[in-house]
mmCIF file of C-alpha atoms and ligand atoms in Angstrom:
data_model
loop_
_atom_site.group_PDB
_atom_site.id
_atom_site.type_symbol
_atom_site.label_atom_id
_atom_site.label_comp_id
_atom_site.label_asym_id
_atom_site.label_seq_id
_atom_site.Cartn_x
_atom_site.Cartn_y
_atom_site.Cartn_z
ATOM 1 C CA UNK A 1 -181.661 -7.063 132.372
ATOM 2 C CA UNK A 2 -179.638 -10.477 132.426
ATOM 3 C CA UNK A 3 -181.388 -13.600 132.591
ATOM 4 C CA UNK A 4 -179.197 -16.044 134.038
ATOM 5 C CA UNK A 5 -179.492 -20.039 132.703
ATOM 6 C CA UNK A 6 -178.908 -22.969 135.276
ATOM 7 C CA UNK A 7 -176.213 -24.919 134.226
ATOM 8 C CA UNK A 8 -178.233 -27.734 132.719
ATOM 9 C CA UNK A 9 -180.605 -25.623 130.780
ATOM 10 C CA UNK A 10 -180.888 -26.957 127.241
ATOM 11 C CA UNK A 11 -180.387 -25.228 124.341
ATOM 12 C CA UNK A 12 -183.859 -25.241 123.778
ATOM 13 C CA UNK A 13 -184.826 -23.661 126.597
ATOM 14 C CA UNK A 14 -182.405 -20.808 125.763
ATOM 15 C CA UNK A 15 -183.985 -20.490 122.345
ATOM 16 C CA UNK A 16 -187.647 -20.187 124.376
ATOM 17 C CA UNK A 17 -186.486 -17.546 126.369
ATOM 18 C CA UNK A 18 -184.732 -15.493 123.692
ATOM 19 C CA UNK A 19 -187.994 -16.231 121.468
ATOM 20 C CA UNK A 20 -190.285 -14.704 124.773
ATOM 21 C CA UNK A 21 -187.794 -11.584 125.323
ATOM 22 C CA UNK A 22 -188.414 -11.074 121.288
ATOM 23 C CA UNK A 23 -192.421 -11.671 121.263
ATOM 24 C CA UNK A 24 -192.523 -8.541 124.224
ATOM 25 C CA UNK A 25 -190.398 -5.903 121.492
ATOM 26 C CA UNK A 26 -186.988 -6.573 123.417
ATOM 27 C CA UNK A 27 -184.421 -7.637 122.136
ATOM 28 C CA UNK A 28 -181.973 -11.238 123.395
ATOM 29 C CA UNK A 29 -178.368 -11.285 123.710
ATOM 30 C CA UNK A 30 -177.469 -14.962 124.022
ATOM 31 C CA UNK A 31 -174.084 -15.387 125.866
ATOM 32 C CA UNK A 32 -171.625 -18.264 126.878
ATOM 33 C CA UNK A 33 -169.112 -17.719 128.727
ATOM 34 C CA UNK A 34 -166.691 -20.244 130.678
ATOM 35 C CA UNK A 35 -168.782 -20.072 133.701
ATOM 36 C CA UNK A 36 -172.590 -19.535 132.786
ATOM 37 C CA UNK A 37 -175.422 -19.148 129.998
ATOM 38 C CA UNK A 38 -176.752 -15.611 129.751
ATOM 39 C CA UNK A 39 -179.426 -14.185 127.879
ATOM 40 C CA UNK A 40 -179.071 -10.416 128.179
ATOM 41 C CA UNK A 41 -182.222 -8.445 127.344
ATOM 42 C CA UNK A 42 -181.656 -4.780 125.584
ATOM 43 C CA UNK A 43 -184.826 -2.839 124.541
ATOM 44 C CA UNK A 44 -186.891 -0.502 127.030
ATOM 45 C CA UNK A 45 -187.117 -2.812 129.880
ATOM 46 C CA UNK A 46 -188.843 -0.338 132.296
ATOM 47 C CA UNK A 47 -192.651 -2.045 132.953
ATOM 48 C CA UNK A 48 -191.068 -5.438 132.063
ATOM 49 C CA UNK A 49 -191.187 -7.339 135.195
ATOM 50 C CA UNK A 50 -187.941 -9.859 135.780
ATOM 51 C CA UNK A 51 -190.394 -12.196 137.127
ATOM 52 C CA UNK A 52 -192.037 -12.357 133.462
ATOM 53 C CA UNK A 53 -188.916 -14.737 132.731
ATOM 54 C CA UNK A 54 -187.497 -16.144 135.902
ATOM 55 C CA UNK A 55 -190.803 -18.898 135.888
ATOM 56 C CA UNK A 56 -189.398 -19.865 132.643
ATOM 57 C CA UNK A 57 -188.051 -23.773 132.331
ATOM 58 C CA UNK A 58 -184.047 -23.452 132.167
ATOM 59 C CA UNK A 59 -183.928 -19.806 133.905
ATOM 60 C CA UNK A 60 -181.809 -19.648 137.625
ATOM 61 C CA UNK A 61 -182.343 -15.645 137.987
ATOM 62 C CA UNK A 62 -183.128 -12.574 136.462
ATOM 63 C CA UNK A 63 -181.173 -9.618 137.288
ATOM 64 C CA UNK A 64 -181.415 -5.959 136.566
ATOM 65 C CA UNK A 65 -177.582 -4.312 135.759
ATOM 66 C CA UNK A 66 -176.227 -2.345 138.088
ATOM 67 C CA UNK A 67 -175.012 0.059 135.075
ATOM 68 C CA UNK A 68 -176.384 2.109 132.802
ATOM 69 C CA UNK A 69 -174.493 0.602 129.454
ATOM 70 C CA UNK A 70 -175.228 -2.807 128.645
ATOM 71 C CA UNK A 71 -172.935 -4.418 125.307
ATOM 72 C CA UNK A 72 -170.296 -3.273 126.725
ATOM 73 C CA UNK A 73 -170.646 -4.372 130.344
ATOM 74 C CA UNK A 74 -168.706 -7.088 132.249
ATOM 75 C CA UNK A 75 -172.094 -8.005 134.088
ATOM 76 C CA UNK A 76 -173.262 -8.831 130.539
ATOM 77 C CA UNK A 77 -170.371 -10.126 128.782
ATOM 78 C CA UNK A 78 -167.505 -11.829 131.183
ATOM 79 C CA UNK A 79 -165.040 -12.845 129.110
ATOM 80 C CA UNK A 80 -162.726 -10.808 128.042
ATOM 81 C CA UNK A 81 -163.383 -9.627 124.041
ATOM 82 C CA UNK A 82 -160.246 -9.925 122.149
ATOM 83 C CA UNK A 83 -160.727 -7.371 118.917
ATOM 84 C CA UNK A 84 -158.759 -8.410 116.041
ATOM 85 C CA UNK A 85 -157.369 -5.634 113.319
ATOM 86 C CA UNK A 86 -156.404 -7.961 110.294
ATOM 87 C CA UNK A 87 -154.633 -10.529 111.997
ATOM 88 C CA UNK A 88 -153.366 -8.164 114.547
ATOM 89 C CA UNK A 89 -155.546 -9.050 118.232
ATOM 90 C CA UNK A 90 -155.800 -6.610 120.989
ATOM 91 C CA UNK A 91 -157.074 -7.246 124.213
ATOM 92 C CA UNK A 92 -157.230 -10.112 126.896
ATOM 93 C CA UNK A 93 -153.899 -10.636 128.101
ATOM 94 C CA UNK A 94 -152.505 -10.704 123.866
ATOM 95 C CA UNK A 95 -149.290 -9.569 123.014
ATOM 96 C CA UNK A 96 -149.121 -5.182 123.725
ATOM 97 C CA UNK A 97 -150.287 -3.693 121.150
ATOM 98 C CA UNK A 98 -148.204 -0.591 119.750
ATOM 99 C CA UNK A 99 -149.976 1.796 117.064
ATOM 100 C CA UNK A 100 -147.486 4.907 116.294
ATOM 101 C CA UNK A 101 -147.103 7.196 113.986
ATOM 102 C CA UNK A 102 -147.851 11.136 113.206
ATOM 103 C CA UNK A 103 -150.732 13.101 114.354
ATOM 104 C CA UNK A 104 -150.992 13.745 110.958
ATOM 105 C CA UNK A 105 -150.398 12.231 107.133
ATOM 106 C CA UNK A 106 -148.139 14.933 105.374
ATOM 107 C CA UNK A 107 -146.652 14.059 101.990
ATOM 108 C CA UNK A 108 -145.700 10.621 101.013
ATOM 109 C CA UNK A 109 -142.008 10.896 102.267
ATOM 110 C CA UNK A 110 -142.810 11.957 105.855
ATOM 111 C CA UNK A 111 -145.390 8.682 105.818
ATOM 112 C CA UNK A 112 -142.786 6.508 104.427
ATOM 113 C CA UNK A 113 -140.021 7.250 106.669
ATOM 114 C CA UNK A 114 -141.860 6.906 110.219
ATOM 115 C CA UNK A 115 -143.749 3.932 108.719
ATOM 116 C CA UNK A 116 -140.517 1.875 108.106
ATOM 117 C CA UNK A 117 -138.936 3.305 111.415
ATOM 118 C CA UNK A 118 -141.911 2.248 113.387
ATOM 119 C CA UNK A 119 -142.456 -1.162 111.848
ATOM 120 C CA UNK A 120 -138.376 -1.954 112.231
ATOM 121 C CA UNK A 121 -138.825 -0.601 115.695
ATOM 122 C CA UNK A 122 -141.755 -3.275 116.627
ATOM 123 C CA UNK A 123 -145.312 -1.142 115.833
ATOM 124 C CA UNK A 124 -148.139 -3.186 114.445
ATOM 125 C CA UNK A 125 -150.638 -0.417 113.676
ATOM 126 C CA UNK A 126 -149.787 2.763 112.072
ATOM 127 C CA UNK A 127 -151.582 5.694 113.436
ATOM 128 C CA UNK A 128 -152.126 9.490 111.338
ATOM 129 C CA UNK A 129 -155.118 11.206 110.600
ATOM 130 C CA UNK A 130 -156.180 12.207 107.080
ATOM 131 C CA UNK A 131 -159.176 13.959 108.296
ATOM 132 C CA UNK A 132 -157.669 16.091 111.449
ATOM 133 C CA UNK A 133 -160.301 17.700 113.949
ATOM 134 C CA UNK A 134 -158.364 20.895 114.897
ATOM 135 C CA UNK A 135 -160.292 23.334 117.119
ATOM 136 C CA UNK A 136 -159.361 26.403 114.476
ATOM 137 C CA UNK A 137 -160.107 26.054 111.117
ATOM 138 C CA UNK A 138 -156.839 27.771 109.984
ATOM 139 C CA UNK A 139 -154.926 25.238 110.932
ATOM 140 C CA UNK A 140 -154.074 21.931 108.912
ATOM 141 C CA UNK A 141 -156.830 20.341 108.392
ATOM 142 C CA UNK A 142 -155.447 16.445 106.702
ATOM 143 C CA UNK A 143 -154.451 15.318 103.260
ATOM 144 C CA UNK A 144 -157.874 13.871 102.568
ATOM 145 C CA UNK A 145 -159.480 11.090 100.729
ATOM 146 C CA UNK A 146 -156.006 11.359 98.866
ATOM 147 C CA UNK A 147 -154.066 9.921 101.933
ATOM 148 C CA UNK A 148 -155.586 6.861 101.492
ATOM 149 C CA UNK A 149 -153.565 5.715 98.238
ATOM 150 C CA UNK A 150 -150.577 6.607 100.218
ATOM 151 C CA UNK A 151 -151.801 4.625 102.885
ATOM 152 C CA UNK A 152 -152.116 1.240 100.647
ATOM 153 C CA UNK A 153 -148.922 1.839 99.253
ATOM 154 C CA UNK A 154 -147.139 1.593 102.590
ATOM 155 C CA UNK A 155 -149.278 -1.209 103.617
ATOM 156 C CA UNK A 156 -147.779 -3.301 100.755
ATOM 157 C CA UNK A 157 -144.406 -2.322 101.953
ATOM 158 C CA UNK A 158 -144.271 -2.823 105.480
ATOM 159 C CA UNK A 159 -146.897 -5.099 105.840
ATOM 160 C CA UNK A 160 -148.070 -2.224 108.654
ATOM 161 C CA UNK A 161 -152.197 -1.850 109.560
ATOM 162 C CA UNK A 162 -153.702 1.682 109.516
ATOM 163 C CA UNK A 163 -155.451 3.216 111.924
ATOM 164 C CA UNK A 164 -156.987 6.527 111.336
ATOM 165 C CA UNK A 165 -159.497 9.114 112.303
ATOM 166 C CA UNK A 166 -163.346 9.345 110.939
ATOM 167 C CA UNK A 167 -164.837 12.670 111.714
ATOM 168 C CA UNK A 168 -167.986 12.319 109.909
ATOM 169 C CA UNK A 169 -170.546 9.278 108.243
ATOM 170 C CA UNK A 170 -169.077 10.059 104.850
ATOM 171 C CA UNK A 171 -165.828 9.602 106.182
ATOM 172 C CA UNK A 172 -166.458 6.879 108.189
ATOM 173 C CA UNK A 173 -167.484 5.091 104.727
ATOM 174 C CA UNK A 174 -164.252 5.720 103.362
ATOM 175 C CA UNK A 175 -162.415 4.587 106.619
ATOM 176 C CA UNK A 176 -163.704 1.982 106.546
ATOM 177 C CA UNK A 177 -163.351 0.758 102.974
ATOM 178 C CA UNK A 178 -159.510 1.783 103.069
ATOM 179 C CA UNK A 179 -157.932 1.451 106.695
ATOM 180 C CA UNK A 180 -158.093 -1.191 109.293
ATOM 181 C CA UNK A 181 -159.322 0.382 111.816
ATOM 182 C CA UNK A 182 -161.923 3.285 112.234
ATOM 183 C CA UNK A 183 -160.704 5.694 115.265
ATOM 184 C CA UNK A 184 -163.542 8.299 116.819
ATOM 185 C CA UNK A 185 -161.991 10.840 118.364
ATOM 186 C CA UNK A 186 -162.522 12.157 121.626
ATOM 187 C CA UNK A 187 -164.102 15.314 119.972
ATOM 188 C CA UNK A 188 -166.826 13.197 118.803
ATOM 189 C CA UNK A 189 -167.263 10.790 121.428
ATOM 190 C CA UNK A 190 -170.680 11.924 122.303
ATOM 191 C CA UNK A 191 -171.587 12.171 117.823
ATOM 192 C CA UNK A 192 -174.329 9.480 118.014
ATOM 193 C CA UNK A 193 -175.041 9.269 114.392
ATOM 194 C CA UNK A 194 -170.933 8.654 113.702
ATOM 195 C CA UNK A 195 -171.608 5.926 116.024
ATOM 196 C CA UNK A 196 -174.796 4.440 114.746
ATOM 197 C CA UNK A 197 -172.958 4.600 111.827
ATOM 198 C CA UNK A 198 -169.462 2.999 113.133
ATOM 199 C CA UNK A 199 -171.817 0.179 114.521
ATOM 200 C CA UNK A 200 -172.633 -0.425 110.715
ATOM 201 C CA UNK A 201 -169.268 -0.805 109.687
ATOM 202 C CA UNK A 202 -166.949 -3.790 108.205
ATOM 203 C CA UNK A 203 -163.617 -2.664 110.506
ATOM 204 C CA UNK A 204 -163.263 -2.492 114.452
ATOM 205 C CA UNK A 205 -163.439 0.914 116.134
ATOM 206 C CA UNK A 206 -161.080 2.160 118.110
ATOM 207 C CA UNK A 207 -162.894 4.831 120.609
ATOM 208 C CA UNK A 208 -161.448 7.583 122.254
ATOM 209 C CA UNK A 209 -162.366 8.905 125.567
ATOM 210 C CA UNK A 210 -164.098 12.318 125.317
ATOM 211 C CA UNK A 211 -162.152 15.118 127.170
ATOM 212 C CA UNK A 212 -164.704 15.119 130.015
ATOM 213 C CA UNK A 213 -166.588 12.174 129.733
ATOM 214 C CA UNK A 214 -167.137 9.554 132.598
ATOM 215 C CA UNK A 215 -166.212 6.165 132.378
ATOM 216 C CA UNK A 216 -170.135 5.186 132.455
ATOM 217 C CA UNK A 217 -170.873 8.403 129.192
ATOM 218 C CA UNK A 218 -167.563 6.584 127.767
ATOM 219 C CA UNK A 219 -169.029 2.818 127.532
ATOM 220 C CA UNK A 220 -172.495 4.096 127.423
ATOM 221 C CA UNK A 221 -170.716 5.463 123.783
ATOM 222 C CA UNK A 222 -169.678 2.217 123.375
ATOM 223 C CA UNK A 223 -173.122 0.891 123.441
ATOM 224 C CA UNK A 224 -173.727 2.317 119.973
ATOM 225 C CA UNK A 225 -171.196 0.623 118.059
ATOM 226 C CA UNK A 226 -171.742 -2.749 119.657
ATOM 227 C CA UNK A 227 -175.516 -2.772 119.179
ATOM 228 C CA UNK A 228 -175.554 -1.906 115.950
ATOM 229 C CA UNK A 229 -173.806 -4.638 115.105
ATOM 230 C CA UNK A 230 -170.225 -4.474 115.586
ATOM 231 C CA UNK A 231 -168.948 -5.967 118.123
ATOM 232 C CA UNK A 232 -165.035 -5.063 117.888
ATOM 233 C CA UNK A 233 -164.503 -1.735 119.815
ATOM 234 C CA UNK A 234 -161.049 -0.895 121.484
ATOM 235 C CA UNK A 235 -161.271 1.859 124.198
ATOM 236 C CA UNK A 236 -158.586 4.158 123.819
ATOM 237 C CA UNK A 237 -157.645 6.326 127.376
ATOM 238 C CA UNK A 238 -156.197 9.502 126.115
ATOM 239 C CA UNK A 239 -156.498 12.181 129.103
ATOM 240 C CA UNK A 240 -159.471 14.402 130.772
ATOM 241 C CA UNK A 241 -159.340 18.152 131.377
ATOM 242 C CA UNK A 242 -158.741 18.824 134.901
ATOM 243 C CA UNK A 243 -157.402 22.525 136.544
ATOM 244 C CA UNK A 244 -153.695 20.981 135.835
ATOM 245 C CA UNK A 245 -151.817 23.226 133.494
ATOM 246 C CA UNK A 246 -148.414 21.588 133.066
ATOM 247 C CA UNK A 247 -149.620 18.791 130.772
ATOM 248 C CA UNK A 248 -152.404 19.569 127.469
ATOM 249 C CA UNK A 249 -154.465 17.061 129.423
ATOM 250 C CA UNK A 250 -154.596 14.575 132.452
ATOM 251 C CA UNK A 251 -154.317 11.088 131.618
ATOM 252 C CA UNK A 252 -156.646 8.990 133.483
ATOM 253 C CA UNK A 253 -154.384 5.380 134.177
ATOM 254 C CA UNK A 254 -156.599 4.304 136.752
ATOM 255 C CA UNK A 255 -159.345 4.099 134.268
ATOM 256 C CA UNK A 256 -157.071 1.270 132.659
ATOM 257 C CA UNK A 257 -158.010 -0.895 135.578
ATOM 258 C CA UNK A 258 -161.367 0.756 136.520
ATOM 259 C CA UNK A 259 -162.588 -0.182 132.502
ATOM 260 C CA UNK A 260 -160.873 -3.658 132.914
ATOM 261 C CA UNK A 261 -163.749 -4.131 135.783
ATOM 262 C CA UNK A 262 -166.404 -2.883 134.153
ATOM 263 C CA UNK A 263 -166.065 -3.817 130.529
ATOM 264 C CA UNK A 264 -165.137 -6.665 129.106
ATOM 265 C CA UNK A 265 -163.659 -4.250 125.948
ATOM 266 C CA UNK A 266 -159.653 -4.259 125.906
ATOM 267 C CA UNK A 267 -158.221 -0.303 126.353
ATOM 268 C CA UNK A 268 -155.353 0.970 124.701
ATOM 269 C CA UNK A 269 -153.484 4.119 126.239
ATOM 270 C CA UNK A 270 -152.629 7.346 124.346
ATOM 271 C CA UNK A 271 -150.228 9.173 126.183
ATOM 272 C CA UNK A 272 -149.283 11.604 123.656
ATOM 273 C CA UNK A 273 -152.347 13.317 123.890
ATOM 274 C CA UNK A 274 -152.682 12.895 127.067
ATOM 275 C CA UNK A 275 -149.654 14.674 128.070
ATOM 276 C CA UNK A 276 -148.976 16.964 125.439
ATOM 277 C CA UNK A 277 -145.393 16.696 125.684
ATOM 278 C CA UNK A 278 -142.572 14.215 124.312
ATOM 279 C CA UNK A 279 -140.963 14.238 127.402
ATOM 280 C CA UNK A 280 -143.653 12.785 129.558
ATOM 281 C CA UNK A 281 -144.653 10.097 126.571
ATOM 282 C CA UNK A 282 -142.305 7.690 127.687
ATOM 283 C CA UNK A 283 -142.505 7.560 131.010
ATOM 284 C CA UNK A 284 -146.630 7.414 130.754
ATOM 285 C CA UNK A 285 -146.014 4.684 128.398
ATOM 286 C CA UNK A 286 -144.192 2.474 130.317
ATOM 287 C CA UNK A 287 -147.178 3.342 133.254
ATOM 288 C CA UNK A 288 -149.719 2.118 130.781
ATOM 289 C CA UNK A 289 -148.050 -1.282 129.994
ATOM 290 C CA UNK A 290 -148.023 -1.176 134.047
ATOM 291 C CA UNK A 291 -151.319 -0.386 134.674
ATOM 292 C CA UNK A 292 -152.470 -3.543 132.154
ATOM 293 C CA UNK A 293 -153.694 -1.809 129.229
ATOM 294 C CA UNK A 294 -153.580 -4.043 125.856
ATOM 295 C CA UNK A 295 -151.668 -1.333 123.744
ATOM 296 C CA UNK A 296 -150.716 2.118 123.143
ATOM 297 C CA UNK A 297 -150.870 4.755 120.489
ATOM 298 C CA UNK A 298 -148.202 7.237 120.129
ATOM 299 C CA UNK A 299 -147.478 10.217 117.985
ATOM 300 C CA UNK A 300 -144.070 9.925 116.259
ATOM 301 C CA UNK A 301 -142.431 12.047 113.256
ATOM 302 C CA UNK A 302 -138.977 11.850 111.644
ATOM 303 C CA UNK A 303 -138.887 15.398 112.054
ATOM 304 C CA UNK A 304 -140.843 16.917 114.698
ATOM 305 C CA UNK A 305 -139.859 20.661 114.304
ATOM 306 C CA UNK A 306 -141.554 20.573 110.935
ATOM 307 C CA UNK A 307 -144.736 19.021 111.676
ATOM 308 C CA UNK A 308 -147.553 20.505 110.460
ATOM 309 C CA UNK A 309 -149.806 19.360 113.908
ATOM 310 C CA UNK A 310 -148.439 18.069 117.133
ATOM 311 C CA UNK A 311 -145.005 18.337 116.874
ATOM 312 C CA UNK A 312 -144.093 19.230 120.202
ATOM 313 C CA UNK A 313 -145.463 15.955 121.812
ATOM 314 C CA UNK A 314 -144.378 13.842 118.899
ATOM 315 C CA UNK A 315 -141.315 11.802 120.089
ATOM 316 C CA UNK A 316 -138.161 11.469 117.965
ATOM 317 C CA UNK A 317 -137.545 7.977 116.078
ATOM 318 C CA UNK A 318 -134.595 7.585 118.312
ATOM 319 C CA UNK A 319 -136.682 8.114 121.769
ATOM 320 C CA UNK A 320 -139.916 5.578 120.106
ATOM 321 C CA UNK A 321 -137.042 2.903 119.639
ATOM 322 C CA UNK A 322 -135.563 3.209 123.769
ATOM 323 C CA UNK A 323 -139.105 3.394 124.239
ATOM 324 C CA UNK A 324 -140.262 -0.201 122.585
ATOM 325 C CA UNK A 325 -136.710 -1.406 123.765
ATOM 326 C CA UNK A 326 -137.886 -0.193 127.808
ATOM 327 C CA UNK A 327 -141.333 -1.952 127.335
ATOM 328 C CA UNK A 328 -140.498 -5.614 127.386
ATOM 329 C CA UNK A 329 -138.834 -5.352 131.358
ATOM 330 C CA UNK A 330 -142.022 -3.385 132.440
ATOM 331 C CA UNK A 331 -144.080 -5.693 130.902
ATOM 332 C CA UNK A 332 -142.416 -8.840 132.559
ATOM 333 C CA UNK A 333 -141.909 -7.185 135.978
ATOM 334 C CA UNK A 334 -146.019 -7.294 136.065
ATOM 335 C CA UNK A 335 -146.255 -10.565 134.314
ATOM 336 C CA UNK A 336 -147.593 -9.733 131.262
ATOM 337 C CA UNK A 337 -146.915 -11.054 127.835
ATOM 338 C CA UNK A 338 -144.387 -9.092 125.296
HETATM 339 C C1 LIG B 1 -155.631 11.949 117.281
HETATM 340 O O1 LIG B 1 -155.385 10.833 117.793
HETATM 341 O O2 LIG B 1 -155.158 12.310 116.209
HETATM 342 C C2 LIG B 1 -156.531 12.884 117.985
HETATM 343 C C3 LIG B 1 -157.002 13.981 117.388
HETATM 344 O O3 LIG B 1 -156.784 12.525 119.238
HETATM 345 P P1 LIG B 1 -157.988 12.939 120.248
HETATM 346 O O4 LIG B 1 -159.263 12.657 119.524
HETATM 347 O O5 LIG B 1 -157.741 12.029 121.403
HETATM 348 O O6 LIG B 1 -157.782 14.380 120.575
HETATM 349 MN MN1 LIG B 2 -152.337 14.533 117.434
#
């Protein structure tokens, strides 16, 4: 529900109608935007009546949201939310945001050499799980807690932010103590404890789309981080399953602008997973700055061949520099900042 304030309600008035939506066990979400006061109302709302606040002194209408998810909706919240990843901001129009790196942390030589190639080549974030969801448990499964030394010591040399995967609460702790940003994967989109738990959290979460989730399951998702407290959530678009086998995944671009209407979150596109293949990471990156999202995350490794997950879509250093040297004429062909 969303209690809308006439334009000359006082500030008292706001603070009486936050103090009644608290006395019936919901809970108010004060909110100024440019245009209007707002006092969004959270909580089990069925049997509350709007008309139990629109009498109230100050109040111009109640409405009920047309959506299921609330935090994260543009009916609530109309201004765009602008996340910030020590120092680094994402969303709302801000310079593109570029996260790259490998799908996964290796040894302290592979992490070194993309993380200066990236950062020369214009990447704020560095990207590369420690904790890797793989669907068999053969596979290679992350360096561990013991990534995350590596991980400061590049910080101090490139002056690069992490981003990295938390799989479970106990890892989200440590995520969040060490890196700058706390990813959920698209495996555990739908792990409402790991959320509960990122909504606890110090550092902004970066959110990945679940494989088959809707846009309304996806910012429904989102819900739990931003009521629990946190408030800096970056979407992350990184392709659906569909009947299409000649990419790992579709990516979804038109939920870059269908989000952008809905939420006032920023999204960052990941076509590496969502195509599976180097070849088609460019061109879907250059779609993406197109499309309006506020970054991208792609998989790079200095040598592809060897790596020990995701090689195959990984691009080359060479191909992630033409890349960030092909985004700036995109960018400025829609009018967007670079
Ligand atoms: C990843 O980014 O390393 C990853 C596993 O991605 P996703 O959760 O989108 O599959
Ligand atoms: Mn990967």
């Amino acid at each position: 529900m969303l209690i809308l304030m006439k334009s000359n309600a006082s500030e008292e008035q706001l603070r009486a109608v936050a103090a009644r939506v608290s006395e019936l066990g919901l809970t108010a979400h004060p909110l100024k935007s440019s245009a209007r006061t707002v006092v969004g109302v959270t909580g089990d709302i069925n049997g509350h009546d709007p008309a139990a606040f629109s009498s109230l002194p100050g109040v111009s209408r109640v409405m009920r949201l047309s959506v299921p998810f609330k935090l994260a909706a543009r009916e609530f919240h109309e201004d765009d939310t602008v996340v910030n990843v020590s120092g680094v901001s994402i969303g709302a129009g801000q310079k593109l945001c570029v996260m790259a790196g490998p799908c996964s942390f290796e040894s302290p030589d592979q992490v070194l050499a993309i993380a200066r190639a990236v950062k020369a080549a214009g990447a704020t974030l560095m990207r590369g799980g420690l904790f890797k969801p793989r669907t068999s448990p053969f596979s290679f499964q992350g360096l561990g807690k013991d990534g995350f030394k590596l991980m400061a010591d590049v910080r101090r040399e490139t002056g690069l932010r992490f981003v990295t995967e938390a799989m479970d609460e106990a890892g989200l702790e440590l995520v969040d103590e060490h890196a700058d940003m706390i990813q959920i994967g698209a495996r555990n989109m739908q792990n409402f404890s790991l959320l509960k738990r990122a909504g606890k959290a110090r550092k902004p979460v970066l959110l990945k789309r679940g494989m088959s989730a809707t846009l309304e399951e996806w910012l429904t998702a989102a819900d739990y981080v931003l009521s629990g407290g946190n408030r800096n959530v970056v979407l992350c678009e990184r392709g659906i399953r569909t009947f299409a086998t000649h990419t790992r995944n579709t990516l979804d671009l038109s939920a870059v602008p269908a989000v952008k209407e809905l939420s006032h979150l920023p999204i960052i596109v990941d076509p590496s997973h969502g195509t599976g293949f180097r070849q088609y990471v460019p061109p879907m990156a250059l779609a993406a700055v197109a499309a309006g999202a506020d970054g991208i995350m792609v998989e790079v490794h200095n040598e592809p061949e060897k790596a020990k997950s995701d090689g195959g879509q990984s691009l080359y250093i060479e191909q992630f520099e033409a890349l960030m040297k092909a985004i700036p004429a995109v960018a400025q062909a829609v009018g967007r900042a670079t």
